[in-house]
Amino acid sequence: MPKANLSEVLFKPSFKHPETSTLVKRIAQTNASIQSSLEGETQSNWYRMINTTIWSWRGVDPIEAEEVLARIAVSPNERTDETLLDTVVGYRGGNWIYEWAKEGMVWQKKASDLACEDPITAGNYWLKASHFYSIASYPHLRGDRLAEQAELLADRAYKEAANYLPFELKSIDFKVDGGNLTGFLHIPSEGKGPHPTVLLCGGLDNLMSDYYPLFVNYLAPKGIAMLCVDLPSLGFSSHWTLTEDTSLLHRQVLNQLDQVPWVDHQRVVALGTRFGANVAVRLGYLESRRLRGVACLGPIVHDLFVNKETQRRTPIVYQDMIASRLKMDSTTDNLLHTELSRYSLKTQGLLGRRCSIPMCSVSFEKDVFSPLSESKLIVSSTGDGKLITVASTPLLDNLNSGLEQLSEWINEKLC
């Protein structure tokens, strides 16, 4: 069957799939209205957070994104909650996954049509398709079959993009707990291998393909490779359960990097975004001899896990996402709070104790998920720490500045 028909094979018309917002059932649900630098903003009539700024940073045209949101908003089809626009039941017009995936298919077709005529443009179109499929699958809750199918399309489109763009993408299998775990190694065209490498520990709400701008704009120009490994319970790591030992998979991957010929295993920095910073900092303490440093972006390492007020201010979709990752699909806010307290690296006796390798952390102004105290706790736990602060407006300019500073710090530690 032709590759272009994969979307037709995956998405067959059906109205029996459970709607995303119904997958997690918490008895006492509290919601908050926030605007976050990395997650976007909550809106009273949407279940998901709307993140047009970061979508734009990844390469999605804001006008096109607004058009997709408008199609969802005006849909007359049945919703599980008539007060929430993105809760249309079934894979049809107005359903979040349907509308974003539909836009991805538009770019996929354009990419296929240009493959021979203009390879670079075709590669960029495949990237756009991947971004749309990724947004379609957000927030990646367990048991969301339609979202899982969108993830497959995002993965396939990303691999197609790599066939045309000036970098190399290799899928590498690592032996983890008797099974195989796939990671994506991005190899820059700059420099000669084996390359100094960033081991990226992503967040709970992102796919590996979401980090392409980080690689192509900040790491690749410095000749740095990027290895992405999903967190337990997400993407290629979905068969593993997320526990308080958050770094379990990444430790085993790190210990096998000497077997990857494109990676200079003696020059590795762990970079964690959001919840992934929990993984990266744990690696800094437990695998310090294998790392040159730890970098964090909007880290979640302590406050969100122990502070009930912070949890109260966290939007429903983010609380649902965390509950889903912890396999607490039916729970109360109090039970979730008790479980989360085990994930604090300070409670675990790590943060606050001196770490032997350098650590750098980027803190965003007015960040509900990661207050300044998180980054200060990280950088004060090492003799060689650096704090980078990013103002909330204008976000894109400040984000780029923060990432430039962070990538420079990473480059210094890898030299």
CSV table of C-alpha atoms in Angstrom, one decimal, residues 169-362:
chain,number,residue,atom,x,y,z
A,169,LEU,CA,18.3,11.1,11.8
A,170,LYS,CA,19.0,7.6,13.1
A,171,SER,CA,16.6,5.4,15.0
A,172,ILE,CA,18.7,3.6,17.6
A,173,ASP,CA,17.5,0.7,19.7
A,174,PHE,CA,18.7,0.3,23.3
A,175,LYS,CA,18.4,-2.7,25.5
A,176,VAL,CA,16.2,-1.7,28.5
A,177,ASP,CA,14.9,-4.1,31.1
A,178,GLY,CA,14.8,-6.9,28.6
A,179,GLY,CA,13.1,-4.9,25.8
A,180,ASN,CA,14.1,-2.5,23.1
A,181,LEU,CA,13.7,1.3,23.5
A,182,THR,CA,14.0,3.5,20.4
A,183,GLY,CA,15.7,6.8,20.6
A,184,PHE,CA,16.2,9.4,17.8
A,185,LEU,CA,19.8,10.5,17.2
A,186,HIS,CA,20.1,13.8,15.3
A,187,ILE,CA,23.5,14.1,13.7
A,188,PRO,CA,24.6,17.5,12.5
A,189,SER,CA,26.2,18.2,9.1
A,190,GLU,CA,28.7,20.4,10.8
A,191,GLY,CA,31.9,18.7,12.1
A,192,LYS,CA,33.1,15.1,12.0
A,193,GLY,CA,31.9,12.3,14.2
A,194,PRO,CA,31.8,11.0,16.8
A,195,HIS,CA,30.0,14.1,18.0
A,196,PRO,CA,29.6,15.7,21.4
A,197,THR,CA,26.0,14.9,22.3
A,198,VAL,CA,23.1,16.3,24.2
A,199,LEU,CA,20.9,13.6,25.8
A,200,LEU,CA,17.5,15.2,25.7
A,201,CYS,CA,15.1,14.4,28.4
A,202,GLY,CA,11.8,15.8,27.1
A,203,GLY,CA,8.6,16.9,28.9
A,204,LEU,CA,5.5,14.9,29.5
A,205,ASP,CA,3.5,16.7,26.8
A,206,ASN,CA,6.0,16.6,23.9
A,207,LEU,CA,7.1,14.1,21.2
A,208,MET,CA,10.7,13.8,20.1
A,209,SER,CA,10.0,15.6,16.9
A,210,ASP,CA,8.9,18.7,18.8
A,211,TYR,CA,12.5,19.5,19.6
A,212,TYR,CA,13.8,19.8,16.1
A,213,PRO,CA,14.1,23.7,16.3
A,214,LEU,CA,16.3,23.2,19.4
A,215,PHE,CA,18.6,21.0,17.4
A,216,VAL,CA,18.7,22.8,14.1
A,217,ASN,CA,19.0,26.4,15.5
A,218,TYR,CA,21.2,26.0,18.5
A,219,LEU,CA,23.0,22.6,18.7
A,220,ALA,CA,23.7,21.6,15.1
A,221,PRO,CA,25.6,24.8,14.2
A,222,LYS,CA,28.0,24.0,17.0
A,223,GLY,CA,28.5,20.4,15.7
A,224,ILE,CA,26.5,19.0,18.7
A,225,ALA,CA,24.4,15.9,18.2
A,226,MET,CA,21.1,15.4,20.0
A,227,LEU,CA,19.7,12.1,21.2
A,228,CYS,CA,16.0,12.1,22.2
A,229,VAL,CA,14.6,9.5,24.5
A,230,ASP,CA,10.9,9.6,25.5
A,231,LEU,CA,10.0,9.7,29.2
A,232,PRO,CA,8.4,6.5,30.6
A,233,SER,CA,4.7,6.2,29.6
A,234,LEU,CA,5.1,8.4,26.5
A,235,GLY,CA,5.8,7.7,22.8
A,236,PHE,CA,8.4,5.0,22.3
A,237,SER,CA,8.7,4.6,26.1
A,238,SER,CA,4.9,4.0,26.5
A,239,HIS,CA,5.4,0.4,27.6
A,240,TRP,CA,7.3,1.5,30.7
A,241,THR,CA,5.6,2.9,33.8
A,242,LEU,CA,6.6,6.3,35.2
A,243,THR,CA,7.8,5.9,38.8
A,244,GLU,CA,9.7,8.1,41.2
A,245,ASP,CA,12.9,6.6,39.7
A,246,THR,CA,12.3,8.9,36.7
A,247,SER,CA,15.7,8.4,35.2
A,248,LEU,CA,15.5,4.5,35.0
A,249,LEU,CA,15.4,4.4,31.2
A,250,HIS,CA,17.8,7.2,30.5
A,251,ARG,CA,20.4,5.7,32.8
A,252,GLN,CA,20.4,2.5,30.8
A,253,VAL,CA,20.6,4.5,27.6
A,254,LEU,CA,23.5,6.6,28.9
A,255,ASN,CA,25.4,3.4,29.9
A,256,GLN,CA,25.2,2.2,26.3
A,257,LEU,CA,26.3,5.3,24.5
A,258,ASP,CA,29.9,3.9,24.1
A,259,GLN,CA,28.3,1.4,21.7
A,260,VAL,CA,26.9,4.2,19.4
A,261,PRO,CA,29.7,5.1,16.9
A,262,TRP,CA,28.3,8.5,16.0
A,263,VAL,CA,28.4,9.7,19.7
A,264,ASP,CA,31.4,10.8,21.7
A,265,HIS,CA,30.3,9.1,24.9
A,266,GLN,CA,32.9,11.0,26.9
A,267,ARG,CA,31.3,14.4,25.9
A,268,VAL,CA,27.7,14.2,26.9
A,269,VAL,CA,25.4,16.8,28.6
A,270,ALA,CA,21.9,15.9,29.8
A,271,LEU,CA,19.3,18.5,28.9
A,272,GLY,CA,15.9,18.3,30.6
A,273,THR,CA,12.8,20.3,29.8
A,274,ARG,CA,10.0,20.6,32.3
A,275,PHE,CA,9.4,17.2,33.9
A,276,GLY,CA,12.4,15.9,31.9
A,277,ALA,CA,14.6,18.1,34.1
A,278,ASN,CA,13.7,15.7,36.9
A,279,VAL,CA,15.3,13.0,34.8
A,280,ALA,CA,18.4,15.1,33.9
A,281,VAL,CA,19.2,16.2,37.4
A,282,ARG,CA,18.8,12.6,38.7
A,283,LEU,CA,21.3,11.6,36.1
A,284,GLY,CA,23.7,14.3,37.3
A,285,TYR,CA,23.7,12.8,40.7
A,286,LEU,CA,23.6,9.1,39.8
A,287,GLU,CA,25.7,9.0,36.6
A,288,SER,CA,28.1,12.0,37.2
A,289,ARG,CA,31.1,10.2,35.7
A,290,ARG,CA,29.3,9.8,32.4
A,291,LEU,CA,28.2,13.4,32.0
A,292,ARG,CA,30.0,16.8,31.5
A,293,GLY,CA,27.0,18.7,32.9
A,294,VAL,CA,23.3,19.0,33.3
A,295,ALA,CA,21.1,21.7,31.7
A,296,CYS,CA,17.5,22.4,32.5
A,297,LEU,CA,14.7,24.4,30.8
A,298,GLY,CA,11.8,25.4,33.0
A,299,PRO,CA,12.5,22.6,35.4
A,300,ILE,CA,9.9,20.7,37.4
A,301,VAL,CA,11.9,19.1,40.2
A,302,HIS,CA,10.3,20.0,43.6
A,303,ASP,CA,7.7,22.7,44.0
A,304,LEU,CA,4.9,21.2,41.8
A,305,PHE,CA,5.3,17.9,43.6
A,306,VAL,CA,4.9,19.2,47.1
A,307,ASN,CA,3.1,22.5,46.9
A,308,LYS,CA,-0.7,22.1,47.0
A,309,GLU,CA,-1.2,25.7,46.0
A,310,THR,CA,0.9,25.2,42.9
A,311,GLN,CA,-1.1,22.1,42.1
A,312,ARG,CA,-4.3,24.0,42.6
A,313,ARG,CA,-3.2,26.6,40.0
A,314,THR,CA,-2.3,23.9,37.5
A,315,PRO,CA,-4.8,23.5,34.7
A,316,ILE,CA,-7.1,20.4,34.5
A,317,VAL,CA,-5.4,19.2,31.3
A,318,TYR,CA,-2.0,19.2,32.9
A,319,GLN,CA,-3.3,17.5,36.0
A,320,ASP,CA,-5.0,14.9,33.9
A,321,MET,CA,-1.8,14.4,31.9
A,322,ILE,CA,0.2,13.7,35.1
A,323,ALA,CA,-2.4,11.4,36.4
A,324,SER,CA,-2.4,9.5,33.1
A,325,ARG,CA,1.3,9.1,33.2
A,326,LEU,CA,1.1,7.7,36.8
A,327,LYS,CA,-1.7,5.3,35.7
A,328,MET,CA,-4.1,7.1,38.1
A,329,ASP,CA,-6.9,7.4,35.6
A,330,SER,CA,-9.5,7.5,38.5
A,331,THR,CA,-8.3,9.4,41.5
A,332,THR,CA,-8.8,12.4,43.7
A,333,ASP,CA,-6.7,15.6,43.9
A,334,ASN,CA,-5.6,14.6,47.4
A,335,LEU,CA,-4.4,11.1,46.3
A,336,LEU,CA,-2.6,12.7,43.4
A,337,HIS,CA,-0.9,15.1,45.7
A,338,THR,CA,0.3,12.3,47.9
A,339,GLU,CA,1.7,10.4,45.0
A,340,LEU,CA,3.4,13.4,43.5
A,341,SER,CA,5.3,14.2,46.7
A,342,ARG,CA,7.5,11.1,46.0
A,343,TYR,CA,8.8,12.7,42.8
A,344,SER,CA,10.4,15.7,44.5
A,345,LEU,CA,14.2,15.4,44.1
A,346,LYS,CA,14.6,17.4,47.3
A,347,THR,CA,12.4,14.9,49.2
A,348,GLN,CA,14.4,12.1,47.7
A,349,GLY,CA,17.6,13.5,49.3
A,350,LEU,CA,19.3,14.6,46.0
A,351,LEU,CA,18.8,18.3,45.4
A,352,GLY,CA,20.3,20.3,48.2
A,353,ARG,CA,23.2,17.9,48.4
A,354,ARG,CA,26.3,18.9,46.5
A,355,CYS,CA,26.4,17.6,42.9
A,356,SER,CA,29.9,17.0,41.5
A,357,ILE,CA,29.2,18.2,37.9
A,358,PRO,CA,28.1,21.7,36.6
A,359,MET,CA,24.4,22.5,36.3
A,360,CYS,CA,22.7,25.3,34.4
A,361,SER,CA,19.0,26.2,34.6
A,362,VAL,CA,16.7,28.5,32.6
